[in-house]
Amino acid sequence: MFDQDLRTALPATPGVGYKPQHFNDILKTPEPVGWLEIHAENYMGDGGRPLAQLRHLSERFPISVHGVGLSIGGEGPLDPTHLARLKHLCHWLNPASFSEHLAWSSHENAFLNDLLPLPYTTQSLTRVCDHIDQLQTTLGRQMLLENPSSYLAFAESTYDEPDFLREIARRTGCGLLLDVNNVFVSATNLDFSPKGYIDAFPLAQVGEIHLGGHDEDEDDHGKPLLIDSHGREVVDPVWALLDHTLAQSGPRPILIEWDTDVPDWPILCAEATRAAHALERVPA
């Protein structure tokens, strides 16, 4: 177990998810972006232009590595090959932060291109903590664990999500990544208060905040169903929820996620500028 003092080398400024088509724009007009995030699985190869560009960017910007495929919530063991590749990447890059998801995406030899939910039970808690202990020991660093977007709840759950994450952080010493859009999506889909969720969240353990866009749909009963898509601007209610969060947490690194229908660089910068203004409103 790592000690519970939260450690992150990311600045409390806006960051964006790095996309190769923005490489030249980032170097020419970086403001107001203060740091970049990459998905670990896109950089687990050896050599080539993507890694060369990433190395160049890492000399100018703090880099956050965000994993999407470790299946920390899965029933089986962590994949040793995936873990070894991740260790190699983090040793080579020495990122300012590493994070993963409270979800599962593999079972035995089947790998799924999605982040799937798990029940919040004592058994799940023990398994997730064991996986995080193994991961942090392997990497030799503290990780951040992200709250998921939810579309269903499990009847067998004995913890609510904030308490489940709080206990994981207490047992393992990991930090937390608070995805504010995920909170809004889950609150709409499962009919709970997003502000109440934030009020119950262990904000002292939050080392990074994510914002992203979502799509709107309806379920079979005609009720609103939000899908965490990362394919459009952050909506006004999520910005308002960010303000509610920052008023309690204080300034934190804020990432703008945009992974599908990726826009031109100025549009991403406009979202980052709005995040910068939110940070400016936080009392010193």
XYZ file of C-alpha atoms in Angstrom:
284
model
C 0.000 0.000 0.000
C 1.161 3.497 -0.844
C 0.773 6.236 1.760
C -2.355 8.323 1.358
C -0.667 11.659 0.676
C -1.850 12.621 -2.790
C 1.029 13.212 -5.160
C 0.676 14.606 -8.669
C 3.109 16.581 -10.763
C 0.339 17.946 -12.987
C -0.299 21.681 -12.689
C -3.757 22.897 -11.638
C -4.404 24.167 -15.168
C -6.405 22.894 -18.153
C -5.085 19.956 -20.150
C -6.360 18.191 -23.263
C -6.208 14.692 -24.646
C -3.412 14.607 -27.225
C -4.268 13.631 -30.801
C -1.498 13.332 -33.425
C -3.329 15.620 -35.879
C -2.837 18.449 -33.381
C 0.937 17.987 -32.994
C 1.997 21.069 -34.970
C -0.801 23.240 -33.575
C 0.183 22.377 -30.005
C 3.753 23.476 -30.606
C 2.713 26.722 -32.335
C -0.153 27.860 -30.075
C -0.214 25.857 -26.833
C -2.080 28.397 -24.680
C -4.176 27.887 -22.604
C -3.240 24.196 -22.452
C -0.807 23.406 -19.644
C -0.499 19.616 -19.981
C -1.464 16.679 -22.191
C -3.004 13.256 -21.682
C -2.376 10.124 -23.750
C -4.036 6.718 -23.683
C -1.420 4.187 -22.640
C -2.518 1.510 -25.089
C -1.768 3.776 -28.072
C 1.927 3.961 -27.130
C 2.904 0.435 -26.130
C 4.854 -0.327 -29.292
C 8.569 0.148 -29.893
C 9.872 3.129 -31.845
C 8.209 4.960 -34.699
C 6.872 8.444 -35.282
C 4.180 8.410 -32.544
C 6.728 7.765 -29.803
C 9.162 10.284 -31.284
C 6.446 12.957 -31.264
C 5.435 12.018 -27.737
C 9.023 12.323 -26.535
C 9.239 15.782 -28.111
C 6.010 16.895 -26.442
C 7.115 15.497 -23.088
C 10.061 17.891 -23.137
C 7.610 20.832 -23.197
C 4.523 19.608 -21.342
C 3.725 17.440 -18.324
C 2.138 14.221 -19.604
C -0.647 12.222 -17.975
C -0.917 8.553 -18.990
C -4.482 7.222 -18.902
C -4.996 3.460 -19.157
C -8.147 1.960 -20.646
C -7.406 -1.759 -20.875
C -6.079 -3.164 -17.582
C -9.492 -4.412 -16.428
C -8.874 -3.460 -12.807
C -12.408 -4.509 -11.873
C -12.190 -7.879 -13.615
C -12.519 -11.209 -11.825
C -9.311 -12.616 -13.280
C -5.694 -11.550 -12.708
C -4.181 -8.539 -14.436
C -2.713 -9.468 -17.806
C 1.065 -9.786 -17.241
C 2.002 -8.796 -20.801
C -0.150 -5.675 -20.666
C 1.264 -4.813 -17.254
C 4.840 -5.244 -18.482
C 4.227 -2.993 -21.491
C 2.674 -0.360 -19.252
C 5.653 -0.506 -16.903
C 8.021 -0.063 -19.854
C 6.048 2.950 -21.128
C 5.973 4.660 -17.737
C 9.682 4.001 -17.173
C 10.505 5.469 -20.602
C 8.194 8.482 -20.363
C 8.201 9.182 -16.597
C 4.744 10.799 -16.775
C 3.455 13.307 -14.260
C 0.446 11.085 -13.547
C -0.996 7.647 -14.301
C -4.679 6.753 -14.061
C -7.064 3.898 -14.847
C -10.782 3.103 -14.619
C -12.996 1.436 -12.052
C -14.284 -1.044 -14.628
C -13.556 -4.369 -16.302
C -12.908 -5.067 -19.979
C -11.628 -8.648 -20.190
C -12.576 -12.123 -18.993
C -10.241 -15.090 -19.413
C -9.093 -14.798 -23.061
C -11.865 -12.455 -24.202
C -11.105 -8.736 -24.519
C -13.913 -6.205 -24.904
C -13.654 -2.729 -26.399
C -15.636 -1.172 -23.562
C -15.477 -0.287 -19.872
C -18.016 -2.469 -18.074
C -19.494 -2.002 -14.573
C -19.045 -4.095 -11.449
C -21.159 -4.511 -8.308
C -19.976 -2.562 -5.294
C -19.593 -5.439 -2.849
C -16.959 -6.504 -0.325
C -15.760 -9.176 -2.750
C -15.354 -6.647 -5.570
C -13.641 -4.216 -3.206
C -11.030 -6.775 -2.193
C -10.351 -7.755 -5.800
C -9.995 -4.156 -7.014
C -7.681 -3.285 -4.111
C -5.503 -6.333 -4.819
C -5.194 -5.287 -8.456
C -4.327 -1.692 -7.543
C -1.721 -2.857 -5.028
C -0.146 -5.029 -7.740
C -0.236 -2.197 -10.275
C 1.241 0.449 -7.963
C 3.980 -1.940 -6.837
C 4.822 -2.807 -10.446
C 4.948 0.821 -11.577
C 6.556 2.105 -8.383
C 4.148 5.042 -8.316
C 0.756 6.100 -7.043
C -2.116 5.797 -9.513
C -5.444 7.610 -9.800
C -8.686 5.625 -10.144
C -11.554 7.109 -12.184
C -15.255 6.915 -11.362
C -17.226 5.327 -14.227
C -20.236 6.454 -16.229
C -23.142 4.164 -15.317
C -26.172 2.895 -17.192
C -27.418 0.375 -14.632
C -27.064 -0.402 -10.937
C -26.573 -3.791 -9.274
C -29.118 -4.946 -6.700
C -26.355 -6.771 -4.798
C -24.237 -3.630 -4.259
C -23.657 -2.888 -0.578
C -21.656 0.350 -1.065
C -22.607 3.518 -2.867
C -20.003 4.662 -5.379
C -18.367 7.499 -3.391
C -17.938 5.236 -0.345
C -16.598 2.404 -2.518
C -13.971 4.709 -4.014
C -13.173 6.211 -0.619
C -12.473 2.753 0.807
C -10.314 1.789 -2.179
C -8.215 4.920 -1.678
C -7.936 4.236 2.057
C -6.810 0.625 1.607
C -4.400 1.113 -1.297
C -3.193 4.695 -0.957
C -4.211 5.422 -4.555
C -5.579 8.793 -5.553
C -8.832 9.407 -7.399
C -9.692 10.891 -10.765
C -13.080 12.609 -10.665
C -14.843 12.620 -14.025
C -17.523 15.284 -13.565
C -19.257 14.422 -16.838
C -19.480 10.787 -15.705
C -21.180 11.957 -12.513
C -23.742 13.932 -14.531
C -24.329 11.022 -16.935
C -24.752 8.497 -14.119
C -26.986 10.826 -12.096
C -29.313 11.322 -15.067
C -29.415 7.628 -15.968
C -29.845 6.338 -12.405
C -31.901 9.256 -11.055
C -29.759 10.625 -8.240
C -28.477 14.086 -7.368
C -25.166 14.952 -9.075
C -24.435 17.628 -6.467
C -25.208 15.136 -3.703
C -22.695 12.736 -5.270
C -20.016 15.439 -5.329
C -20.804 16.402 -1.732
C -20.258 12.764 -0.675
C -17.098 12.257 -2.751
C -13.655 12.133 -1.053
C -12.456 15.286 -2.798
C -9.230 15.461 -0.787
C -8.041 12.394 -2.721
C -8.765 13.863 -6.166
C -5.617 14.449 -8.196
C -7.275 15.199 -11.530
C -10.679 16.145 -12.953
C -12.068 15.096 -16.336
C -14.672 16.862 -18.465
C -16.147 15.605 -21.717
C -19.195 15.651 -23.927
C -22.031 13.140 -23.969
C -24.791 12.082 -26.351
C -28.493 12.173 -25.477
C -30.877 9.283 -26.141
C -33.944 7.656 -24.577
C -34.388 4.284 -22.909
C -37.220 1.855 -23.710
C -39.538 3.787 -21.385
C -38.890 7.169 -22.982
C -36.711 8.417 -20.145
C -33.474 10.334 -20.866
C -30.417 8.146 -21.409
C -27.031 9.846 -21.604
C -24.043 8.168 -23.272
C -20.497 9.162 -22.329
C -19.152 9.653 -25.860
C -16.337 12.244 -25.645
C -17.507 13.541 -29.005
C -18.788 17.088 -28.430
C -18.520 20.169 -26.238
C -19.058 19.985 -22.494
C -22.674 20.976 -21.743
C -23.584 23.867 -19.450
C -24.950 21.695 -16.580
C -21.602 19.871 -16.413
C -19.748 23.192 -16.275
C -22.041 24.197 -13.404
C -21.279 20.914 -11.646
C -17.562 21.634 -12.110
C -18.028 24.986 -10.353
C -19.794 23.188 -7.491
C -16.887 20.730 -7.285
C -14.078 23.296 -7.382
C -15.769 25.390 -4.694
C -15.174 22.453 -2.335
C -12.008 20.853 -3.704
C -10.010 23.919 -4.648
C -8.032 24.080 -7.916
C -7.230 20.783 -9.625
C -5.788 19.768 -13.009
C -8.748 19.695 -15.439
C -8.695 17.604 -18.616
C -10.891 18.200 -21.659
C -11.609 14.785 -23.227
C -12.580 14.674 -26.908
C -11.920 11.261 -28.472
C -14.509 10.898 -31.284
C -15.288 13.381 -34.064
C -12.119 15.168 -32.955
C -12.387 18.912 -33.692
C -9.822 21.410 -34.893
C -7.341 22.688 -32.322
C -9.032 26.090 -31.758
C -12.244 24.377 -30.606
C -10.325 22.327 -28.042
C -8.552 25.487 -26.912
C -11.918 27.204 -26.441
C -13.014 24.392 -24.099
C -9.695 24.611 -22.255
C -10.154 28.377 -21.916
C -13.543 27.824 -20.314
C -11.893 25.422 -17.839
C -9.256 28.075 -17.101
C -12.005 30.581 -16.309
C -13.601 28.068 -13.934
C -10.280 27.732 -12.127
C -9.952 31.519 -11.915
C -13.266 31.681 -10.065
C -12.013 29.390 -7.288
C -11.210 31.368 -4.120
C -7.497 31.447 -3.295
